[in-house]
Amino acid sequence: MKTLFRSAMYTILGVLVMAFGSLVAPQDAGAWEPRKPVDFVIMAGKGGGADKMARLMQTIIEKHKLSTKPFIPINKPGGSGAESLIHLKNASGVNKDHTVMVTLNSFYTTPLRQPGLGVDISTFTPVGRMAEDTFLLWVHKDSGITNVDQFVKAAKAKGNNWIMAGTGKGQEDQLLTSFLNAAYGLNMKYVPFKGGGRVAKELAGKHADSTVNNPSEQLGFYQAGTTRPIAAFTPDRMELFPDAPTFQELGQKGIPVYFMQRSVVGAPGMSKGAQKYYQKVFSKVYKTSEWQDYMKKKSLRGAFLTGKKLKKYWAVEKDIHQKMLKDIGEI
Amino acid sequence: MEILSLLGNGFLVAFQPLNLALVILGCALGLFIGAMPGLGSVNGVAILLPMTFIVPPTGAIIFLAAIYYGAMYGGAISSIMLGIPGASTAVATTFDGRPLALQGLADRALITAAAASFIGGTISIVLFTGFAPPLAAVALAFGSAEEFALMILAFATFVGLGGDDIPKTLFSIFIGLVLSAVGLDIISGQPRLIFGDIPGFYHGINFLVLAIGIYGIGEILWTIESSGGDVNVSQATLTFRRLIEGFRGMKETIKGTLMGSFLGYFVGILPAAGATPGSLMAYGVAKTMSKDPDSFGKGNIEGVAAPEAANNAASTGSMLPMLTLGIPGSPTTAILLGGMVIWGLEPGPLLFVEHAEFVWGLIASLYIANLFSVLLNISFIPLFIWVLKLPFTILAPIIFILCVIGGYAPTQDLHDVWLMFIFGVVGYLMRKLDYPMAPAVLAIVLGPLAEPAMRQSLIISNGSPMIFFERPIAGSIMVVAIVLLLLPLFKVIKGALSKPASGSQA
């Protein structure tokens, strides 16, 4: 009961802090520490893969007391993440050191597609790559499709009326759709929805014919037998879905191995002290058993990257995405 | 029978001392969070989510669900007393709750809100208990075309909202729609209506900013003008007899309450909708059904009962797609869903089988949370009445500060506070010119849901609007909506034909 009461008091305190904004406390000398709650921006909608992951990170931070100030998640999914990028770019004053963002591949594609935003991702502060998420091609089990050949045949028959649901325009899902269209001579129609969770539901409700969801988004329906993965965009078969071959295995050279980064990035111009602080927090998050369990359960992969290595990774990925977007005529 | 035994087991879980304590604590916190403008259940649940790691998952979701529930009750309090919607879900309660309070009937409004919430909550939990799986199938059957049809139906119910002045109602709806289009477009990713390059507009206009501006700031301006500087005291009183009378008075509103409960629950189970559209739609339908629609917006008790029943019913309803489909039915359940991931529970059709204790413990705790919330709420009513008796000179600065906090809290952007002031002044002027404001609020809530649904449907159909009529569910909803939309038009034509001599002075 005592813990309960205490947590209730903290809660009320937390609410007050939220409501009255930042009453800045004087800062002690020594290592940098946040002086107010940290804005934890999520570059995607509520309920999607990025969102669930961000909330897991937030909880791990609280549970292991990795930060002296709480991380407050804010979803800014607008315009394929453009809203978040602008928010980070415009962070000024004390916010520069108190704004971090959970990001995905729209981190590369959105600024490439919208030069007008004036976002240069190389100015953003690297904090940590937490994982790489995987993609599979999904169909409804009632379609009777069990392999890629049947998929291609069915999609060809329906032509432009075959609906591929995905998240946002010019994002990962649309890239993969374009690759599938090009490699197999299909003409699938891409329809954007808000968030991967919603996309998964569109397939389960048969409002779409196929999706390229991440495992975590389809897992519930997959376990219930509603939806079925027929191929993976990974280099080798996934433990979780042993029956789904990879496109590499099928000898389809036109479809690249493709991952989704799950990274944390700080506002441009973040101070060295703050940068170090967040890198430490998230490297600790990565090592917790909760994070490792989550990675295993949702078929995530990839080591923790930070600092220069992460910047280099971004530079490489950005070039790859630039080429992909050019290939499909998006830029 | 199987359901009853499962529910019985659920109650055993919910009655464990820790869980019971969490329910009560959650209801009390929720009541407070809901009553604070700007701190809706979304913020409350989000802030408290990480706190839940100290208890087992079942206790954690019971706690968060109790907060969600308590907030639905709490939202009505500041809507009625101060005229500021305590939470987005309680906006519709402001329309008639505030006028009632100004007429000295705050006690009646508060009691009705509590009782209607209780009835709405109870009906929805019983529906949840009995029919979760078939209703999940309904939620799945709703694609973007169906969603758009439902939104049109919601607008249709509201065309009657502005009294007989249909042009002014339409004007108000269109203003709301334009405001809802501000920000980054989901489908194309391009910014719209950002007035050059003002970053504050990128996230769109949060509708609470509009609602608090119009109803909070606008109300202060209005009261200052109408009181002419007099220090007036609201003549709110509460005696035991009035309390009993308040409950007796529920009979008049039972139709609206029942309608609100079922409608709210149904809207709640649809993904992406949630309690705010549910309560607004219930308000519109209550008005359409009423024998005296003109009294709505001026202090009709049914205008409090219907949305309050609906928002509680919808909050239960929106847990259904969360648990069975892993799709949140409202912003708050989106965060609860995140919680389930953290606790290692996979939402989906199998959750009811594999984690029966968790699911049924939650359902049973909803019964308890509902009961405790109503008891807490009613026992606090005398305190609320006492606050209302404060002179306006003291109340006005408090309302003003709460408005500023409420405008700032959801997005934490000062830009929104300025916007709120502008809306307050414009809202006050529009009110002087007799424009109805409720339709604008409805439009800014439903616009962001209706627009992508329409465009997704049209992409699917290659631009043919027939998609809204060819699909059985969408088609039937659409037909009802069109009939409702044309109803006032018939009235106008009939009116014009019967007295052609009176000319057009309107």
PDB file of N, CA, C and O in Angstrom, chain B residues 256-281:
ATOM      1  N   GLY B 256     -33.130   9.658 -24.174  1.00  0.00           N
ATOM      2  CA  GLY B 256     -31.845  10.159 -24.665  1.00  0.00           C
ATOM      3  C   GLY B 256     -30.679   9.382 -24.091  1.00  0.00           C
ATOM      4  O   GLY B 256     -29.685   9.111 -24.769  1.00  0.00           O
ATOM      5  N   THR B 257     -30.798   9.003 -22.818  1.00  0.00           N
ATOM      6  CA  THR B 257     -29.717   8.269 -22.174  1.00  0.00           C
ATOM      7  C   THR B 257     -29.517   6.907 -22.827  1.00  0.00           C
ATOM      8  O   THR B 257     -28.381   6.505 -23.116  1.00  0.00           O
ATOM      9  N   LEU B 258     -30.630   6.222 -23.065  1.00  0.00           N
ATOM     10  CA  LEU B 258     -30.522   4.889 -23.675  1.00  0.00           C
ATOM     11  C   LEU B 258     -29.972   4.993 -25.088  1.00  0.00           C
ATOM     12  O   LEU B 258     -29.076   4.240 -25.482  1.00  0.00           O
ATOM     13  N   MET B 259     -30.505   5.963 -25.839  1.00  0.00           N
ATOM     14  CA  MET B 259     -30.013   6.145 -27.208  1.00  0.00           C
ATOM     15  C   MET B 259     -28.506   6.436 -27.175  1.00  0.00           C
ATOM     16  O   MET B 259     -27.723   5.836 -27.910  1.00  0.00           O
ATOM     17  N   GLY B 260     -28.113   7.363 -26.293  1.00  0.00           N
ATOM     18  CA  GLY B 260     -26.701   7.722 -26.175  1.00  0.00           C
ATOM     19  C   GLY B 260     -25.844   6.519 -25.829  1.00  0.00           C
ATOM     20  O   GLY B 260     -24.742   6.350 -26.355  1.00  0.00           O
ATOM     21  N   SER B 261     -26.359   5.659 -24.948  1.00  0.00           N
ATOM     22  CA  SER B 261     -25.579   4.498 -24.525  1.00  0.00           C
ATOM     23  C   SER B 261     -25.293   3.567 -25.690  1.00  0.00           C
ATOM     24  O   SER B 261     -24.155   3.146 -25.901  1.00  0.00           O
ATOM     25  N   PHE B 262     -26.343   3.245 -26.443  1.00  0.00           N
ATOM     26  CA  PHE B 262     -26.143   2.293 -27.536  1.00  0.00           C
ATOM     27  C   PHE B 262     -25.325   2.918 -28.671  1.00  0.00           C
ATOM     28  O   PHE B 262     -24.408   2.303 -29.201  1.00  0.00           O
ATOM     29  N   LEU B 263     -25.675   4.155 -29.016  1.00  0.00           N
ATOM     30  CA  LEU B 263     -24.949   4.821 -30.096  1.00  0.00           C
ATOM     31  C   LEU B 263     -23.468   4.982 -29.719  1.00  0.00           C
ATOM     32  O   LEU B 263     -22.568   4.691 -30.505  1.00  0.00           O
ATOM     33  N   GLY B 264     -23.238   5.437 -28.481  1.00  0.00           N
ATOM     34  CA  GLY B 264     -21.867   5.659 -28.025  1.00  0.00           C
ATOM     35  C   GLY B 264     -21.066   4.367 -28.065  1.00  0.00           C
ATOM     36  O   GLY B 264     -19.921   4.336 -28.523  1.00  0.00           O
ATOM     37  N   TYR B 265     -21.683   3.297 -27.609  1.00  0.00           N
ATOM     38  CA  TYR B 265     -20.974   2.024 -27.585  1.00  0.00           C
ATOM     39  C   TYR B 265     -20.612   1.596 -29.003  1.00  0.00           C
ATOM     40  O   TYR B 265     -19.486   1.181 -29.283  1.00  0.00           O
ATOM     41  N   PHE B 266     -21.572   1.743 -29.897  1.00  0.00           N
ATOM     42  CA  PHE B 266     -21.347   1.321 -31.270  1.00  0.00           C
ATOM     43  C   PHE B 266     -20.234   2.143 -31.932  1.00  0.00           C
ATOM     44  O   PHE B 266     -19.334   1.592 -32.566  1.00  0.00           O
ATOM     45  N   VAL B 267     -20.297   3.459 -31.757  1.00  0.00           N
ATOM     46  CA  VAL B 267     -19.256   4.308 -32.352  1.00  0.00           C
ATOM     47  C   VAL B 267     -17.905   3.995 -31.698  1.00  0.00           C
ATOM     48  O   VAL B 267     -16.869   3.985 -32.351  1.00  0.00           O
ATOM     49  N   GLY B 268     -17.961   3.707 -30.409  1.00  0.00           N
ATOM     50  CA  GLY B 268     -16.727   3.403 -29.686  1.00  0.00           C
ATOM     51  C   GLY B 268     -15.991   2.192 -30.215  1.00  0.00           C
ATOM     52  O   GLY B 268     -14.763   2.169 -30.249  1.00  0.00           O
ATOM     53  N   ILE B 269     -16.718   1.170 -30.642  1.00  0.00           N
ATOM     54  CA  ILE B 269     -16.022  -0.051 -31.081  1.00  0.00           C
ATOM     55  C   ILE B 269     -15.382   0.119 -32.457  1.00  0.00           C
ATOM     56  O   ILE B 269     -14.546  -0.684 -32.845  1.00  0.00           O
ATOM     57  N   LEU B 270     -15.772   1.168 -33.195  1.00  0.00           N
ATOM     58  CA  LEU B 270     -15.164   1.344 -34.514  1.00  0.00           C
ATOM     59  C   LEU B 270     -13.767   1.910 -34.352  1.00  0.00           C
ATOM     60  O   LEU B 270     -13.568   2.874 -33.626  1.00  0.00           O
ATOM     61  N   PRO B 271     -12.793   1.325 -35.024  1.00  0.00           N
ATOM     62  CA  PRO B 271     -11.435   1.824 -34.874  1.00  0.00           C
ATOM     63  C   PRO B 271     -11.353   3.287 -35.271  1.00  0.00           C
ATOM     64  O   PRO B 271     -12.071   3.728 -36.162  1.00  0.00           O
ATOM     65  N   ALA B 272     -10.531   4.024 -34.561  1.00  0.00           N
ATOM     66  CA  ALA B 272     -10.204   5.419 -34.901  1.00  0.00           C
ATOM     67  C   ALA B 272     -11.249   6.436 -34.482  1.00  0.00           C
ATOM     68  O   ALA B 272     -10.983   7.618 -34.488  1.00  0.00           O
ATOM     69  N   ALA B 273     -12.455   6.001 -34.124  1.00  0.00           N
ATOM     70  CA  ALA B 273     -13.458   7.013 -33.771  1.00  0.00           C
ATOM     71  C   ALA B 273     -13.299   7.413 -32.304  1.00  0.00           C
ATOM     72  O   ALA B 273     -12.670   8.409 -32.006  1.00  0.00           O
ATOM     73  N   GLY B 274     -13.834   6.652 -31.392  1.00  0.00           N
ATOM     74  CA  GLY B 274     -13.651   6.958 -29.981  1.00  0.00           C
ATOM     75  C   GLY B 274     -14.775   7.764 -29.375  1.00  0.00           C
ATOM     76  O   GLY B 274     -15.802   8.001 -29.997  1.00  0.00           O
ATOM     77  N   ALA B 275     -14.553   8.214 -28.149  1.00  0.00           N
ATOM     78  CA  ALA B 275     -15.634   8.759 -27.338  1.00  0.00           C
ATOM     79  C   ALA B 275     -16.040  10.172 -27.749  1.00  0.00           C
ATOM     80  O   ALA B 275     -17.181  10.560 -27.557  1.00  0.00           O
ATOM     81  N   THR B 276     -15.119  10.954 -28.328  1.00  0.00           N
ATOM     82  CA  THR B 276     -15.474  12.337 -28.659  1.00  0.00           C
ATOM     83  C   THR B 276     -16.513  12.394 -29.790  1.00  0.00           C
ATOM     84  O   THR B 276     -17.563  13.015 -29.619  1.00  0.00           O
ATOM     85  N   PRO B 277     -16.248  11.746 -30.942  1.00  0.00           N
ATOM     86  CA  PRO B 277     -17.301  11.732 -31.959  1.00  0.00           C
ATOM     87  C   PRO B 277     -18.570  11.062 -31.448  1.00  0.00           C
ATOM     88  O   PRO B 277     -19.679  11.502 -31.767  1.00  0.00           O
ATOM     89  N   GLY B 278     -18.426  10.028 -30.631  1.00  0.00           N
ATOM     90  CA  GLY B 278     -19.588   9.314 -30.104  1.00  0.00           C
ATOM     91  C   GLY B 278     -20.507  10.248 -29.337  1.00  0.00           C
ATOM     92  O   GLY B 278     -21.723  10.258 -29.542  1.00  0.00           O
ATOM     93  N   SER B 279     -19.915  11.063 -28.447  1.00  0.00           N
ATOM     94  CA  SER B 279     -20.766  11.918 -27.631  1.00  0.00           C
ATOM     95  C   SER B 279     -21.365  13.050 -28.475  1.00  0.00           C
ATOM     96  O   SER B 279     -22.504  13.442 -28.263  1.00  0.00           O
ATOM     97  N   LEU B 280     -20.603  13.552 -29.437  1.00  0.00           N
ATOM     98  CA  LEU B 280     -21.147  14.610 -30.298  1.00  0.00           C
ATOM     99  C   LEU B 280     -22.310  14.090 -31.142  1.00  0.00           C
ATOM    100  O   LEU B 280     -23.325  14.758 -31.309  1.00  0.00           O
ATOM    101  N   MET B 281     -22.147  12.857 -31.648  1.00  0.00           N
ATOM    102  CA  MET B 281     -23.230  12.291 -32.451  1.00  0.00           C
ATOM    103  C   MET B 281     -24.463  12.053 -31.595  1.00  0.00           C
ATOM    104  O   MET B 281     -25.588  12.287 -32.024  1.00  0.00           O
TER     105      MET B 281
END
